[in-house]
Coordinates of C-alpha atoms in Angstrom, one line a residue:
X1 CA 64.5 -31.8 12.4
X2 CA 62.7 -30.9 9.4
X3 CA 59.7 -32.7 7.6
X4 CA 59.3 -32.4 3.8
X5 CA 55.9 -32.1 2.3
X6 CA 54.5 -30.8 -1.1
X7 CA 55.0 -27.1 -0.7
X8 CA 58.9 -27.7 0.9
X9 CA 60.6 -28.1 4.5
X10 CA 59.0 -27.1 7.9
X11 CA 60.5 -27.3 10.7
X12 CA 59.9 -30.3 13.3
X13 CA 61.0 -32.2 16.2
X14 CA 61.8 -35.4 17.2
X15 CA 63.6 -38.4 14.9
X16 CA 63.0 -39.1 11.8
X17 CA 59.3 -41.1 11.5
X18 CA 56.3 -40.4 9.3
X19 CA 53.6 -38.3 10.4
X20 CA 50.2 -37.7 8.2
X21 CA 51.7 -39.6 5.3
X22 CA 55.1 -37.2 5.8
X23 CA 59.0 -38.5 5.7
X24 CA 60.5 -36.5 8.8
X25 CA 64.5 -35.6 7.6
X26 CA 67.0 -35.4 10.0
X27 CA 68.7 -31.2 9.2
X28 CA 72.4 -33.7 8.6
X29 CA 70.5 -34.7 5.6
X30 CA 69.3 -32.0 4.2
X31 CA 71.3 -30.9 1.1
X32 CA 72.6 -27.4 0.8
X33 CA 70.3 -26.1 -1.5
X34 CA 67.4 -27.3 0.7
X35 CA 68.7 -25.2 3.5
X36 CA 69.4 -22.3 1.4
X37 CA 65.9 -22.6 0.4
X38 CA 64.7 -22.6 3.5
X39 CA 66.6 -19.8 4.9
X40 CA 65.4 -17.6 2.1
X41 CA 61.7 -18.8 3.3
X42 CA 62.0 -17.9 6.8
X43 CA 64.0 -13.9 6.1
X44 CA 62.3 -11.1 6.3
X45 CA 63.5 -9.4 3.5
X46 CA 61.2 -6.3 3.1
X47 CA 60.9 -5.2 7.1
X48 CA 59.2 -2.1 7.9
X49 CA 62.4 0.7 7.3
X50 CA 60.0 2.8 9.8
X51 CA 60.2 0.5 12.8
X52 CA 63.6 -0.7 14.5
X53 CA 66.0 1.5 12.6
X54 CA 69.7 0.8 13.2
X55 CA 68.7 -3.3 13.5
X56 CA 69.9 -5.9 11.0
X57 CA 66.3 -6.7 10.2
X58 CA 66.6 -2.6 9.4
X59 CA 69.7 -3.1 7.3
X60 CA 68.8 -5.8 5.7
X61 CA 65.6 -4.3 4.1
X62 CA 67.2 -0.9 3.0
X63 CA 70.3 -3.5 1.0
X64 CA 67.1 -4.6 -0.9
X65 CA 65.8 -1.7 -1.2
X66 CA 69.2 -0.3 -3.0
X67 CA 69.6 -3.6 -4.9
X68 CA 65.9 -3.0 -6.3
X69 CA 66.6 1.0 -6.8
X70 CA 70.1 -0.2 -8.5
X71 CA 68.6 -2.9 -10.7
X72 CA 66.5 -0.7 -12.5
X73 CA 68.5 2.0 -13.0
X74 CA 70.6 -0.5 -14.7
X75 CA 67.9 -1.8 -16.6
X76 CA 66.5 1.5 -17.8
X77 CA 67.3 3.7 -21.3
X78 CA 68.6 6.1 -18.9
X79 CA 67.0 9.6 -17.7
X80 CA 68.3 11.6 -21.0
X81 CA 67.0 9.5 -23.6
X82 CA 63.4 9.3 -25.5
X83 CA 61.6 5.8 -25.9
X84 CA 60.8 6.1 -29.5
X85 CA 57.1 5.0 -31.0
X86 CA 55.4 4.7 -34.3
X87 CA 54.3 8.0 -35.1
X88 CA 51.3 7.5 -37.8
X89 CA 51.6 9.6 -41.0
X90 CA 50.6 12.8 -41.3
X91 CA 46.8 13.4 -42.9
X92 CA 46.4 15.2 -46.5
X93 CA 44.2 15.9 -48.9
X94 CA 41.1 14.7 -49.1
X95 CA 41.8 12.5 -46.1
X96 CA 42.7 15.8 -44.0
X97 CA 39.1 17.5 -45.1
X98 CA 37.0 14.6 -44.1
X99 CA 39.0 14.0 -41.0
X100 CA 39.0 18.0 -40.0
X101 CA 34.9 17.6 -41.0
X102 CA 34.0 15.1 -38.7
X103 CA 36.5 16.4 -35.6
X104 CA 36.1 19.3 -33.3
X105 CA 38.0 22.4 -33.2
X106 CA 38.5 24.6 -30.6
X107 CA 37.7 28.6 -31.4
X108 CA 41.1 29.5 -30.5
X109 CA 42.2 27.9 -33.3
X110 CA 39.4 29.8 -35.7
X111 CA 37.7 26.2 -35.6
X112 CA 35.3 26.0 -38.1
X113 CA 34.7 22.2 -38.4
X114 CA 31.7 20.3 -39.3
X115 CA 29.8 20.1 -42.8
X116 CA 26.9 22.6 -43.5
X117 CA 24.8 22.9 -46.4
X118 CA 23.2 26.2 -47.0
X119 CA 19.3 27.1 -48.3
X120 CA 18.9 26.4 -52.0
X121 CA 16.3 29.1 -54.0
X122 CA 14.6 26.0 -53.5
X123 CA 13.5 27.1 -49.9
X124 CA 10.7 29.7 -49.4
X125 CA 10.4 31.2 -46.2
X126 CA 6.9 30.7 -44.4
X127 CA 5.2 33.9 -42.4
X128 CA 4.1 32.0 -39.8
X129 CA 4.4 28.4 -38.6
X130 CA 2.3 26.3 -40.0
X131 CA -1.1 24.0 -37.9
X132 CA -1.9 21.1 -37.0
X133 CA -4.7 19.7 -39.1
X134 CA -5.9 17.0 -36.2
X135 CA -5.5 18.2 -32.3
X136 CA -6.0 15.1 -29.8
X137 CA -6.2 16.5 -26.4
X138 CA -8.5 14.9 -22.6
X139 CA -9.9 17.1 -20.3
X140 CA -11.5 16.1 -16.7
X141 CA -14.8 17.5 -15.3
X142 CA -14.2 19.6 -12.0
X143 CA -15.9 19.3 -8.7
X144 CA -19.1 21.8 -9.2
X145 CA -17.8 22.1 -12.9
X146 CA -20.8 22.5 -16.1
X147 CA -19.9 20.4 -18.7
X148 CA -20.3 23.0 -21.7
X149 CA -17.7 25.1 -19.8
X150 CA -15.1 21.9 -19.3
X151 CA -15.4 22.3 -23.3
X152 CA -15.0 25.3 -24.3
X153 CA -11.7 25.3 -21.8
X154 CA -10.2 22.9 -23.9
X155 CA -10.6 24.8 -27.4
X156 CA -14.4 23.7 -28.7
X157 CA -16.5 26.7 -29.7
X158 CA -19.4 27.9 -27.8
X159 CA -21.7 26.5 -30.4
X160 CA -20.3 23.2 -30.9
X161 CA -19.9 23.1 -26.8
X162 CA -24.0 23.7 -26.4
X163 CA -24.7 21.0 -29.1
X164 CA -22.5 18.6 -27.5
X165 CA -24.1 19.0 -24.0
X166 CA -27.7 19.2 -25.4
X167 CA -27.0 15.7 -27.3
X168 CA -25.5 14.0 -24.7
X169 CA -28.2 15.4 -21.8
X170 CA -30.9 13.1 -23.6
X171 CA -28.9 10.4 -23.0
X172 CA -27.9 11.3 -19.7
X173 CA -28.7 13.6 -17.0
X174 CA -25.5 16.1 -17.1
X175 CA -25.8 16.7 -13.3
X176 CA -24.7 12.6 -12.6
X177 CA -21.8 13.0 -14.7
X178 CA -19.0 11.8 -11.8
X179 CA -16.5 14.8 -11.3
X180 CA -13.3 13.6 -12.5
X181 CA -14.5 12.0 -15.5
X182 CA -12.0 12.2 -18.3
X183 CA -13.8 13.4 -21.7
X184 CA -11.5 12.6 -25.0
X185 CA -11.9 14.6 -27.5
X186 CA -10.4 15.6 -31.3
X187 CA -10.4 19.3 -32.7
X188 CA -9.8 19.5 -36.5
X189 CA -8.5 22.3 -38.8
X190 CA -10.1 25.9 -38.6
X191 CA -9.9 28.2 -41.1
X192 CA -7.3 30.8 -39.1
X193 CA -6.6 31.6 -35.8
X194 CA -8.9 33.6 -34.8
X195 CA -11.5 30.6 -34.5
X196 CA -12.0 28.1 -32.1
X197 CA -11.5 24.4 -33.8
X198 CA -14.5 22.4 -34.5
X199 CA -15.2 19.4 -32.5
X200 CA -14.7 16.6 -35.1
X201 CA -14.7 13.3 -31.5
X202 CA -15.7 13.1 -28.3
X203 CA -16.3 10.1 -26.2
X204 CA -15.9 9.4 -22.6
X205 CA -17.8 7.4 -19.9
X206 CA -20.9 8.6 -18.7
X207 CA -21.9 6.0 -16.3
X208 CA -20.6 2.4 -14.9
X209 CA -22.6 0.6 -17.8
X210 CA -22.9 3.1 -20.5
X211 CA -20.4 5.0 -22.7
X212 CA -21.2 8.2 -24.9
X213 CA -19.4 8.9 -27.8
X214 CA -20.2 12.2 -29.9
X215 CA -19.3 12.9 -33.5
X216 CA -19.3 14.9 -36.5
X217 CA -20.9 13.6 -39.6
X218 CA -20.6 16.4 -42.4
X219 CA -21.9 20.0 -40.8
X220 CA -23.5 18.3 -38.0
X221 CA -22.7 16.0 -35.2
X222 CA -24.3 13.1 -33.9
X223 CA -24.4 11.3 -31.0
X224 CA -24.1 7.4 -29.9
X225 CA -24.5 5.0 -27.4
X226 CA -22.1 1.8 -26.3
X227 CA -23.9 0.1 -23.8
X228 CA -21.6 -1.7 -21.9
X229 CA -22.3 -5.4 -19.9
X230 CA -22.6 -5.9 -16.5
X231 CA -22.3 -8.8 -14.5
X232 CA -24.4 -8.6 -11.1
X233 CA -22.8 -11.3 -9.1
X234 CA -22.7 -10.8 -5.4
X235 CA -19.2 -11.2 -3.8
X236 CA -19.1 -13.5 -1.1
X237 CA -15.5 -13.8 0.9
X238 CA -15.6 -16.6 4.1
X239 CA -12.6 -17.0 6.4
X240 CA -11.2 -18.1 10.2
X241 CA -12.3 -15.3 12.6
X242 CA -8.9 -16.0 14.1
X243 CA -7.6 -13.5 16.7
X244 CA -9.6 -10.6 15.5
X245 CA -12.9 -10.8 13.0
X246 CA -12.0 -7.6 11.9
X247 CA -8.8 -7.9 11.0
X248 CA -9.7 -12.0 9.1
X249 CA -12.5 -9.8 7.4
X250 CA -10.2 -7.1 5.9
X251 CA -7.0 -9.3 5.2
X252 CA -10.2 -11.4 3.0
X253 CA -10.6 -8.5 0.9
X254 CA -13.4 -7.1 2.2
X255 CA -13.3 -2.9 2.2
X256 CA -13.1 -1.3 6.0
X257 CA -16.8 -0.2 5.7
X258 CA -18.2 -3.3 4.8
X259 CA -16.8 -5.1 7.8
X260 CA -17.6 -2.4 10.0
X261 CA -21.7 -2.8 8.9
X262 CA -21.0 -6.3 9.8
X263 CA -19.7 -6.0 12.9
X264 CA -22.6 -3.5 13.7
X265 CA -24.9 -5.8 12.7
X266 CA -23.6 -8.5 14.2
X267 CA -22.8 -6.7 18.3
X268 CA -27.0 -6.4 17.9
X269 CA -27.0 -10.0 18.4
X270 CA -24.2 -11.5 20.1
X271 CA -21.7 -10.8 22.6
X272 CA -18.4 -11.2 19.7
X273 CA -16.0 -10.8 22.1
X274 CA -17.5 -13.6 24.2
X275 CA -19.0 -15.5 21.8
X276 CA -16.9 -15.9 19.2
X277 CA -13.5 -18.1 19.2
X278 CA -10.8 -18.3 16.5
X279 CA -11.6 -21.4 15.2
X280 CA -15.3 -20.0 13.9
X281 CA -16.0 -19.4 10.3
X282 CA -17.4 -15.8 8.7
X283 CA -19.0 -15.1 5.4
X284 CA -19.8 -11.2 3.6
X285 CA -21.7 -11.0 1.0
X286 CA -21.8 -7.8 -0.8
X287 CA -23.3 -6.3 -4.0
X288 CA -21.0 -6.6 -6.9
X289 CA -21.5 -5.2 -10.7
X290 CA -18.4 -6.3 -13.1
X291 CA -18.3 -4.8 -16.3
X292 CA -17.3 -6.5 -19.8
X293 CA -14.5 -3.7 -19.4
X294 CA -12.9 -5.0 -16.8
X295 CA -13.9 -2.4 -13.7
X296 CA -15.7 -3.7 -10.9
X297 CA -17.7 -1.9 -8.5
X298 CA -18.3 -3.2 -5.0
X299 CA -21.7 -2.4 -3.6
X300 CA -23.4 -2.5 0.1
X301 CA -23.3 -5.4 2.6
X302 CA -26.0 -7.4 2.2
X303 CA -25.2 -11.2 4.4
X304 CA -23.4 -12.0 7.4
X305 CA -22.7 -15.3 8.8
X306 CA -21.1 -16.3 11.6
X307 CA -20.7 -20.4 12.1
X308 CA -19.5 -20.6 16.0
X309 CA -19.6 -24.2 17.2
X310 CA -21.9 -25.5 15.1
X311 CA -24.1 -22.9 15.5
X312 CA -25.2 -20.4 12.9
X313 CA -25.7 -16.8 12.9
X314 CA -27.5 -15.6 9.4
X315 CA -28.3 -11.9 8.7
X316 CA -29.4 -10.3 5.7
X317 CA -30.5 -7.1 4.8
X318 CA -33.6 -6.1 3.3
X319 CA -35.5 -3.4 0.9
X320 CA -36.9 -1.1 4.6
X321 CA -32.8 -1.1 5.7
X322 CA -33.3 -3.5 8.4
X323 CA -31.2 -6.9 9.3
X324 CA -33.2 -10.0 9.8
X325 CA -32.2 -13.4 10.2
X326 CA -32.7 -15.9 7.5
X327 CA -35.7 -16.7 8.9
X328 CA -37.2 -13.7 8.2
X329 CA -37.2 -12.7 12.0
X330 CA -35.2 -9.7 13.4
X331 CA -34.2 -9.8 17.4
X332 CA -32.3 -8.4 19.8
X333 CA -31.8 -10.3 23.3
X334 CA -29.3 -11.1 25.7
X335 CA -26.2 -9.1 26.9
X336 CA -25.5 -5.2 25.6
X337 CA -23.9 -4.9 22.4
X338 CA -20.0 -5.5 22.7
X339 CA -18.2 -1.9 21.5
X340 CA -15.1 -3.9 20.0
X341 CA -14.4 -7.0 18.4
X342 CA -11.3 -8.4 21.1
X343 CA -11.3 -10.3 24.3
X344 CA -12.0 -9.3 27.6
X345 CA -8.5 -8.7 29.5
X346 CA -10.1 -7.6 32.7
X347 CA -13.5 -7.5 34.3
X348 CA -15.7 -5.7 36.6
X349 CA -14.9 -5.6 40.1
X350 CA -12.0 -5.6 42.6
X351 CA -8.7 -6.0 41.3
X352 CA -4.8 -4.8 41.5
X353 CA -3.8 -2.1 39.6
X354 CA -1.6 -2.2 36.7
X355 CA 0.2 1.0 37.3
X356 CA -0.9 2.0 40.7
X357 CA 0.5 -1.3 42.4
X358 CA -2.9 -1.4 44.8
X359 CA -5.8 -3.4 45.0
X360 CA -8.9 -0.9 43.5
X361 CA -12.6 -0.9 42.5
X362 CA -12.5 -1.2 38.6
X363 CA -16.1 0.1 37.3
X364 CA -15.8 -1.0 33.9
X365 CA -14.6 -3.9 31.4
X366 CA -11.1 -4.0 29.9
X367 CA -11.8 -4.9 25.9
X368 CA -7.9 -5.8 24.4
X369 CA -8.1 -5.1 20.6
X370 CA -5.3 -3.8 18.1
X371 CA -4.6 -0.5 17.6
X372 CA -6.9 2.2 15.4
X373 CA -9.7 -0.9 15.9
X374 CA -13.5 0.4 15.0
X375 CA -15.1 1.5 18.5
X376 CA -19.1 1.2 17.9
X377 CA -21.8 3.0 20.4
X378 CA -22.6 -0.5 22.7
X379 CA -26.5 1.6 22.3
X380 CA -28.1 4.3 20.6
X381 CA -27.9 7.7 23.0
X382 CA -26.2 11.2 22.5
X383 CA -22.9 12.2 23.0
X384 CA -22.8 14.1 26.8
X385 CA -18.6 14.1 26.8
X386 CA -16.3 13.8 24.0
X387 CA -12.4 14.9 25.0
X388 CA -9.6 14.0 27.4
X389 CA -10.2 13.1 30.6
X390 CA -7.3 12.4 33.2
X391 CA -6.8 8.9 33.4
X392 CA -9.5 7.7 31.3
X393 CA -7.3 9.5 28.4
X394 CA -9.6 10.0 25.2
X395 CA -13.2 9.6 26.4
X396 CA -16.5 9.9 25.4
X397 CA -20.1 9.5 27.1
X398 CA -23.2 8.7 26.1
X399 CA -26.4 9.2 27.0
X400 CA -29.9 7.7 26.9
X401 CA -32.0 8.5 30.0
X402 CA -31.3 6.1 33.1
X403 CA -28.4 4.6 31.3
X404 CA -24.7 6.1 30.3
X405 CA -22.0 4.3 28.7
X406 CA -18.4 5.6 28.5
X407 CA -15.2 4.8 26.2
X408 CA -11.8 5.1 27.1
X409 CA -8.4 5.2 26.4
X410 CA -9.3 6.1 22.6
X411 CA -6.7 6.5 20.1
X412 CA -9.1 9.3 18.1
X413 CA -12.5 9.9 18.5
X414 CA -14.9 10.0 16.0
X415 CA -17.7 11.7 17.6
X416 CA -18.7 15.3 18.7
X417 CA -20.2 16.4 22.2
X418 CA -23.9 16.8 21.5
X419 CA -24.4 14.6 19.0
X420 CA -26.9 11.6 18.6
X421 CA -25.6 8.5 17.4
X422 CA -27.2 4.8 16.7
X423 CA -26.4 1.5 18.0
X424 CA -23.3 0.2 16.4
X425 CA -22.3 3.5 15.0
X426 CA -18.9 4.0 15.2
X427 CA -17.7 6.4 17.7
X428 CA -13.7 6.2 18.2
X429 CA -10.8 3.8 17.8
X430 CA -9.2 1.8 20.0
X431 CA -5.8 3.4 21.8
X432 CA -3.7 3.5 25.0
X433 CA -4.4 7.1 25.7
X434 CA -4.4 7.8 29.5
X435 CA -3.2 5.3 32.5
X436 CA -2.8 2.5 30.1
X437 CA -0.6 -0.4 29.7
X438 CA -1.4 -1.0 26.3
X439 CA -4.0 -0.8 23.5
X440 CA -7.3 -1.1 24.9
X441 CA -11.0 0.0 25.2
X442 CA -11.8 0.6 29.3
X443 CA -16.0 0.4 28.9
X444 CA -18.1 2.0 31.7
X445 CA -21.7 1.6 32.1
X446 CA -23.8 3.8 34.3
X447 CA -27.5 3.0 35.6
X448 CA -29.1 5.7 37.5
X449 CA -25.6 7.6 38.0
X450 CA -24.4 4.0 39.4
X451 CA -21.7 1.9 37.9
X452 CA -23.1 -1.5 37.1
X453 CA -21.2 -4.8 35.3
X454 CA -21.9 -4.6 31.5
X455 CA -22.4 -8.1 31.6
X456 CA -25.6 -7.5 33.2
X457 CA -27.2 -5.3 30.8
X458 CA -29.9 -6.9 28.0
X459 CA -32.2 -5.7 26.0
X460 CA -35.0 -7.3 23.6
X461 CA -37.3 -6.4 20.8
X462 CA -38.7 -8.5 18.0
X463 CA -40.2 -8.1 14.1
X464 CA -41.3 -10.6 12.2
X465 CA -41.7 -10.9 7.8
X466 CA -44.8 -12.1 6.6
X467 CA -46.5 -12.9 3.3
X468 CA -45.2 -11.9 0.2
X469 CA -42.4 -9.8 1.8
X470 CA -41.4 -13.3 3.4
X471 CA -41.6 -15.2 0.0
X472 CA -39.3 -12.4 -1.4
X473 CA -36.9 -12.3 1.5
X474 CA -36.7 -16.1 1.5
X475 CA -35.9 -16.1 -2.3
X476 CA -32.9 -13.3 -1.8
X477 CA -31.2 -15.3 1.1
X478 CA -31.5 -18.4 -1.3
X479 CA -29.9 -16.3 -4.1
X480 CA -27.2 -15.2 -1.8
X481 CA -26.2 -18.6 -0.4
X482 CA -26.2 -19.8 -4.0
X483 CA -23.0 -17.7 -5.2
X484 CA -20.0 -19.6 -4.6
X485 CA -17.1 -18.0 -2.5
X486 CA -15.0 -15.6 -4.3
X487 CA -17.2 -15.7 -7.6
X488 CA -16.5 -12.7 -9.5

């Protein structure tokens, strides 16, 4: 049985009865061209000649193959003959000239194509090339570089080079010219070469709010000032302390070595890995000058907040380089410092060892923090070991009488053995050097050549602002809470 449908007959079984909106037609029906149709469908006509040789399928494809060889022989000029073409008409004449002018010609065939024109007694020959009236050129002052020898370097005459630098040194000091600062200047015409160009321009920047321009007004030159304005606005950037306040504090926009100072300032008055949660709020405020140029210059930290539950922890910095609070008071009480900003993965005491599979005395804290972290000096003291040390990996010791703290599993260290180093300095980053599992600070603290739980160790000391210094402190922290977040 066969079924008919839109693209012709398939093949199908059972009687005649309409399936999916198809007639099924008995094969009696089916009129000889149908079938003829469909035996032309279902042959193989162009088999593999490769496979099977000797089969009919085999045969069959090399008949079609000769009747497709045979049919266009028959249908071709033949092998003897030429197809004829338009040939286009030969070129003469004028028509030949321009066309041989504006063509290529190889030198084999003595080609001598395209058109030239020759000198006129028009054309005098010169003796030399002649100059440039006007030479605009930059040059950049070197590290240890004078600025009368940055000019003569780029063409200016001795003379002109000393009057320059005397102008522009009672303007500013020549010594806090920034190495690297580009000068622009234009030479004009000399009389020959064997001069040095006179220094007709020259202007450049000589300090954030102040650009120097020099130039030459007849036989002399003369110099002027462009003051440029500055806009003082602090910067102040707030944010989630999330997983890591370090990492919230830089991903705000603040530079590494501002958070760093905060967090510095901050592990003298709170334990942040304990105290801290990611749902508290921070806020920097740094110094900020924006000029009417467009470059802006970040400055030193000078606020820290922390709001952690409801709670508020204020510092600011004042004139003698010391944090206070915004009450004017400065102190230091409760636990030791914290090292790193992370949580606490493991404390002190008995516990199963990671890697050694056993339970074993653990004489520190285990601080988990991201890699390359800022490791701070939990107090001030002087470096007794800085290096590797078996297990502990990168490790350094510090020093300060009856009490030692050590740092391991370091990624770098930033310290040197003998050294003396502050509280909150920074001392290494954090790593998985050593019998570690993964990033990491392992914190040790000795008392009396004893390990002892860091947890245990507090400190306290206490100054107080008074009188006009207070007045003036309480007036900065009001200016500083005043600027609105991300004022520019």
């Amino acid at each position: 049985m066969f079924q008919r449908n839109d693209h012709g007959l398939e093949q199908a079984g059972g009687t005649a009865t309409l399936a999916f909106g198809r007639a099924l037609v008995p094969v009696a029906q089916l009129s000889p061209l149908d079938k003829l149709r469909i035996f032309i469908a279902r042959t193989d006509w162009a088999p593999d000649l490769g496979s099977q040789i000797g089969s009919a399928a085999w045969w069959r494809g090399a008949a079609t193959c000769a009747a497709l060889c045979a049919a266009s022989y028959a249908l071709s000029p033949g092998f003897g003959r030429t197809i004829m073409g338009d040939v286009p008409a030969p070129l003469a004449g004028q028509q030949w000239d321009e066309a041989r002018a504006q063509s290529i010609g190889p030198l084999a065939w003595g080609g001598n194509t395209g058109q030239h024109m020759a000198a006129t007694d028009l054309v005098a020959p010169l003796a030399e090339a002649p100059e440039r009236p006007r030479i605009e050129l930059a040059a950049m002052l070197g590290q240890g570089d004078s600025f009368p020898a940055m000019l003569q370097r780029a063409g200016v005459s001795k003379v002109d080079a000393g009057t320059a630098a005397q102008l522009i040194s009672g303007a500013i000091a020549l010594g806090t010219i920034k190495p690297g600062t580009r000068v622009g200047m234009t030479l004009g015409r000399r009389p020959d070469k064997t001069v040095a160009r006179p220094l007709e321009e020259l202007s450049f920047r000589a300090s954030f709010g102040l650009a120097l321009s020099v130039s030459r007004a007849g036989n002399a030159l003369t110099l002027a000032r462009h003051e440029i304005a500055i806009d003082n606005t602090p910067l102040r950037l707030e944010g989630l302390v999330g997983r890591s306040l370090y990492a919230s504090a830089r991903a705000s926009g603040a530079p590494a070595k501002s958070v760093e100072t905060a967090l510095k300032t901050l592990a003298a008055h709170l334990n942040i890995g304990r105290d801290l949660s990611p749902a508290d709020t921070f806020t920097l405020i740094s110094n900020q000058a924006r000029a009417a140029t467009g470059e802006v210059q970040l400055g030193d930290l000078q606020f820290v907040g922390i709001n952690h539950g409801g709670r508020k922890t204020e510092l600011v910095k004042w004139t003698d380089g010391q944090w206070y609070e915004a009450s004017g008071q400065t102190e230091h009480k409760g636990d030791m410092g914290m090292p790193v900003a992370g949580r606490i993965s493991s404390g002190f005491g008995m516990r199963m060892h990671p890697l050694l599979g056993f339970m074993r005395m653990h004489k520190g804290m285990d601080i988990a923090a991201a890699w390359g972290t800022p490791i701070h000096a939990a107090m001030a003291g002087t470096v007794q070991f800085a290096g590797r040390s078996s297990g502990y990996g990168n490790f350094v010791k510090l020093s300060s009488g009856a009490i030692a703290t050590g740092y391991g599993h370091m990624s770098r260290i930033a310290v040197r053995g003998g050294q003396h180093v502050s509280q909150g300095e920074v001392i290494g980053y954090v790593g998985s050097t050593g019998m570690s599992t993964g990033p990491h600070l392992h914190w040790e603290v000795w008392k009396n050549g004893v390990s002892v739980n860091p947890r245990n160790m507090s400190f306290s000391s206490i100054s107080q602002l008074s009188g006009e210094a207070l007045r003036e402190f309480k007036a900065k922290v009001a200016a500083l809470l005043s600027v609105k977040p991300g004022a520019h």
